[in-house]
Coordinates of C-alpha atoms in Angstrom, one line a residue:
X1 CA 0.0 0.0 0.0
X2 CA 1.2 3.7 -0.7
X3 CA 1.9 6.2 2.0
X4 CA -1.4 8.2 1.2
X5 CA -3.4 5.5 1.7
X6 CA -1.7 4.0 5.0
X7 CA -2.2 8.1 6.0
X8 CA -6.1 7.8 5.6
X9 CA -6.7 5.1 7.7
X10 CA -3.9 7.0 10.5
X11 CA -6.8 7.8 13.6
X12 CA -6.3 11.6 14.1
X13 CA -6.0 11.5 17.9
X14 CA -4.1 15.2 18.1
X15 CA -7.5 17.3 18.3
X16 CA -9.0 20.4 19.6
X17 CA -9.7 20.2 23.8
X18 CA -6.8 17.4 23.6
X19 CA -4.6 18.2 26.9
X20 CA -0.6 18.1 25.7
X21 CA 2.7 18.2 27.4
X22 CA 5.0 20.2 25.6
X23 CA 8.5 18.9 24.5
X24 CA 11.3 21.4 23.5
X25 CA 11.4 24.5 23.9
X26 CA 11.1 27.5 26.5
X27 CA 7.5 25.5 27.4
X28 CA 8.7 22.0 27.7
X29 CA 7.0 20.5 30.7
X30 CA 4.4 22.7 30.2
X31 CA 1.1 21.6 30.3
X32 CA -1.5 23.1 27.3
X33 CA -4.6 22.2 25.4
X34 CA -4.5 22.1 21.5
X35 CA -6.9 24.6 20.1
X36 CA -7.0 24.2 16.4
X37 CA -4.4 21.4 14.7
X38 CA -3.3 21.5 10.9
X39 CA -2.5 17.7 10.2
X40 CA -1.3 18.6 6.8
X41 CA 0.6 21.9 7.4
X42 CA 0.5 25.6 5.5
X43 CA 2.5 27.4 2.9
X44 CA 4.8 28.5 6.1
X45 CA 5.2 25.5 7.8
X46 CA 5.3 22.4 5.7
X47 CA 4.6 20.1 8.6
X48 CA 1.7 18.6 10.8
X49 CA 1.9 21.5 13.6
X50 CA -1.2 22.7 16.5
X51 CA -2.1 26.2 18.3
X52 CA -1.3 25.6 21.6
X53 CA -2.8 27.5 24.5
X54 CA -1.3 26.6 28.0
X55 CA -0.1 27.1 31.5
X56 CA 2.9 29.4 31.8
X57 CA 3.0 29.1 35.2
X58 CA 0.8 27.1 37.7
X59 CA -1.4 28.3 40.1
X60 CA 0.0 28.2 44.0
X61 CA -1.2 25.7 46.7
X62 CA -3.6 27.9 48.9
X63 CA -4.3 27.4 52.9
X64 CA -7.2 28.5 54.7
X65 CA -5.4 31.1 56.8
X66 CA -4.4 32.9 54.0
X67 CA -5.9 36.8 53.3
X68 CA -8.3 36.9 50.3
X69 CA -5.4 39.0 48.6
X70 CA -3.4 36.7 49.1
X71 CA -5.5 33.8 47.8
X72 CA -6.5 35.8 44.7
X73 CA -2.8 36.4 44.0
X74 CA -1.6 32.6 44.2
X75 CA -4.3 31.4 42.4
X76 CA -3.8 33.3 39.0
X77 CA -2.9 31.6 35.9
X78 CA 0.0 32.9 33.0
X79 CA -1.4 31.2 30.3
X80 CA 1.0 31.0 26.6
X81 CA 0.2 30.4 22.9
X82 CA 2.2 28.7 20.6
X83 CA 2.2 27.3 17.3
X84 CA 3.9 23.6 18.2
X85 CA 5.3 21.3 15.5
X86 CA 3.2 17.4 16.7
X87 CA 6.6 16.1 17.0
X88 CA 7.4 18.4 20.1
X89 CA 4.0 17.4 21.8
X90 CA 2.9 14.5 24.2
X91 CA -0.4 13.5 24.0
X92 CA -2.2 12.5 27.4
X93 CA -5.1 10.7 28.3
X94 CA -7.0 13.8 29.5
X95 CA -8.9 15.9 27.3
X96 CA -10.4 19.8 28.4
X97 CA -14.2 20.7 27.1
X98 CA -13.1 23.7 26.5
X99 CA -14.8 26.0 24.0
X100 CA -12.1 28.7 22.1
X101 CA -14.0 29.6 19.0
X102 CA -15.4 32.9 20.5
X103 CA -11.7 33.8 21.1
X104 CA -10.9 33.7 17.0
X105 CA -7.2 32.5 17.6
X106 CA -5.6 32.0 14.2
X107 CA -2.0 31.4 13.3
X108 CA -1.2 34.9 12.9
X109 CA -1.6 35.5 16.7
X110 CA 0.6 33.1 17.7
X111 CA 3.3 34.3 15.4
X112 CA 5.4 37.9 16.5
X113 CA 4.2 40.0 19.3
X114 CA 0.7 42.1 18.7
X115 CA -2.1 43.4 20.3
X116 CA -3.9 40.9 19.0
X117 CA -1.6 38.5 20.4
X118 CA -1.8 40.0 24.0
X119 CA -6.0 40.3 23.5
X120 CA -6.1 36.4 22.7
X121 CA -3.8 35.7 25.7
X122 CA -6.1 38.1 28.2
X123 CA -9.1 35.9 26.7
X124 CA -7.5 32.7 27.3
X125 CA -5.9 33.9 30.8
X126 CA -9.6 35.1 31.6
X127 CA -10.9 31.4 30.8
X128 CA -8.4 29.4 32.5
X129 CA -9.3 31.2 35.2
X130 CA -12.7 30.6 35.1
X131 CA -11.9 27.1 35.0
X132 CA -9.2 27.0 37.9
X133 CA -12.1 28.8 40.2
X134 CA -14.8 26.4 39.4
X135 CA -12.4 23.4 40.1
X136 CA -12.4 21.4 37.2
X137 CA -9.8 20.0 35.7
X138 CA -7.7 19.6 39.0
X139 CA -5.0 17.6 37.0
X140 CA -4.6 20.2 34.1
X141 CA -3.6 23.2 36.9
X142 CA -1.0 21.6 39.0
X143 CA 2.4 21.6 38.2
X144 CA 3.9 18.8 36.4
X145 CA 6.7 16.9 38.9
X146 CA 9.7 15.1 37.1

């Protein structure tokens, strides 16, 4: 059989809301959740690569004798975006329900540094948050140990 077809019948298991461990890189270790994947590449990038959003930095353990300043500050969330060649991603078992359409990320914010780069990193900061408060996904904010 020919590569192409051996491709087709390849299960796609690198989607949107997939979580991801990052490989290389200034991330590596991180923890992020794939928001849009392009199996087949672009004109720039001439290989199987996915928009990242993740966790910069973890959220802090909290205590309950701690003020509500306090509390609020260690429990904020630097989120990153990143445009992530598949080979420099690990898969895991968990996946995130997470919805980033209203946020319109494309390639282009993930590339250079623009307002619209820091607008889609405020939206995605502002939903992570969201999602750290409610306390789902427990896994997804703690810090990776290794």
């Amino acid at each position: 059989p020919s590569s192409s077809s051996s491709r087709a019948a390849m299960v796609k298991f690198l989607k949107s809301g997939k979580v991801v461990i990052c490989l290389q890189g200034r991330m590596a270790g991180k923890k992020g959740v794939i928001v849009k994947t392009f199996d087949d590449g672009t004109d720039g990038r001439r290989y199987g690569h996915a928009i990242v959003a993740g966790i910069a930095r973890a959220p802090l353990k909290v205590k309950k004798g701690m003020s509500e300043k306090k509390v609020e500050k260690r429990s904020r969330v630097k989120p990153f975006l990143k445009l992530v060649n598949f080979n420099h991603l690990m898969p895991t078992r968990y996946s995130v329900d997470s919805d980033f359409k209203p946020l319109g990320i494309t390639p282009e914010m993930c590339t250079g540094d623009g307002p619209k780069r820091t607008e889609a990193r405020k939206g995605i900061k502002k939903m992570f948050q969201e999602r750290y408060a409610s306390g789902k996904h427990k896994w997804f904010f703690s810090k990776l140990r290794f």
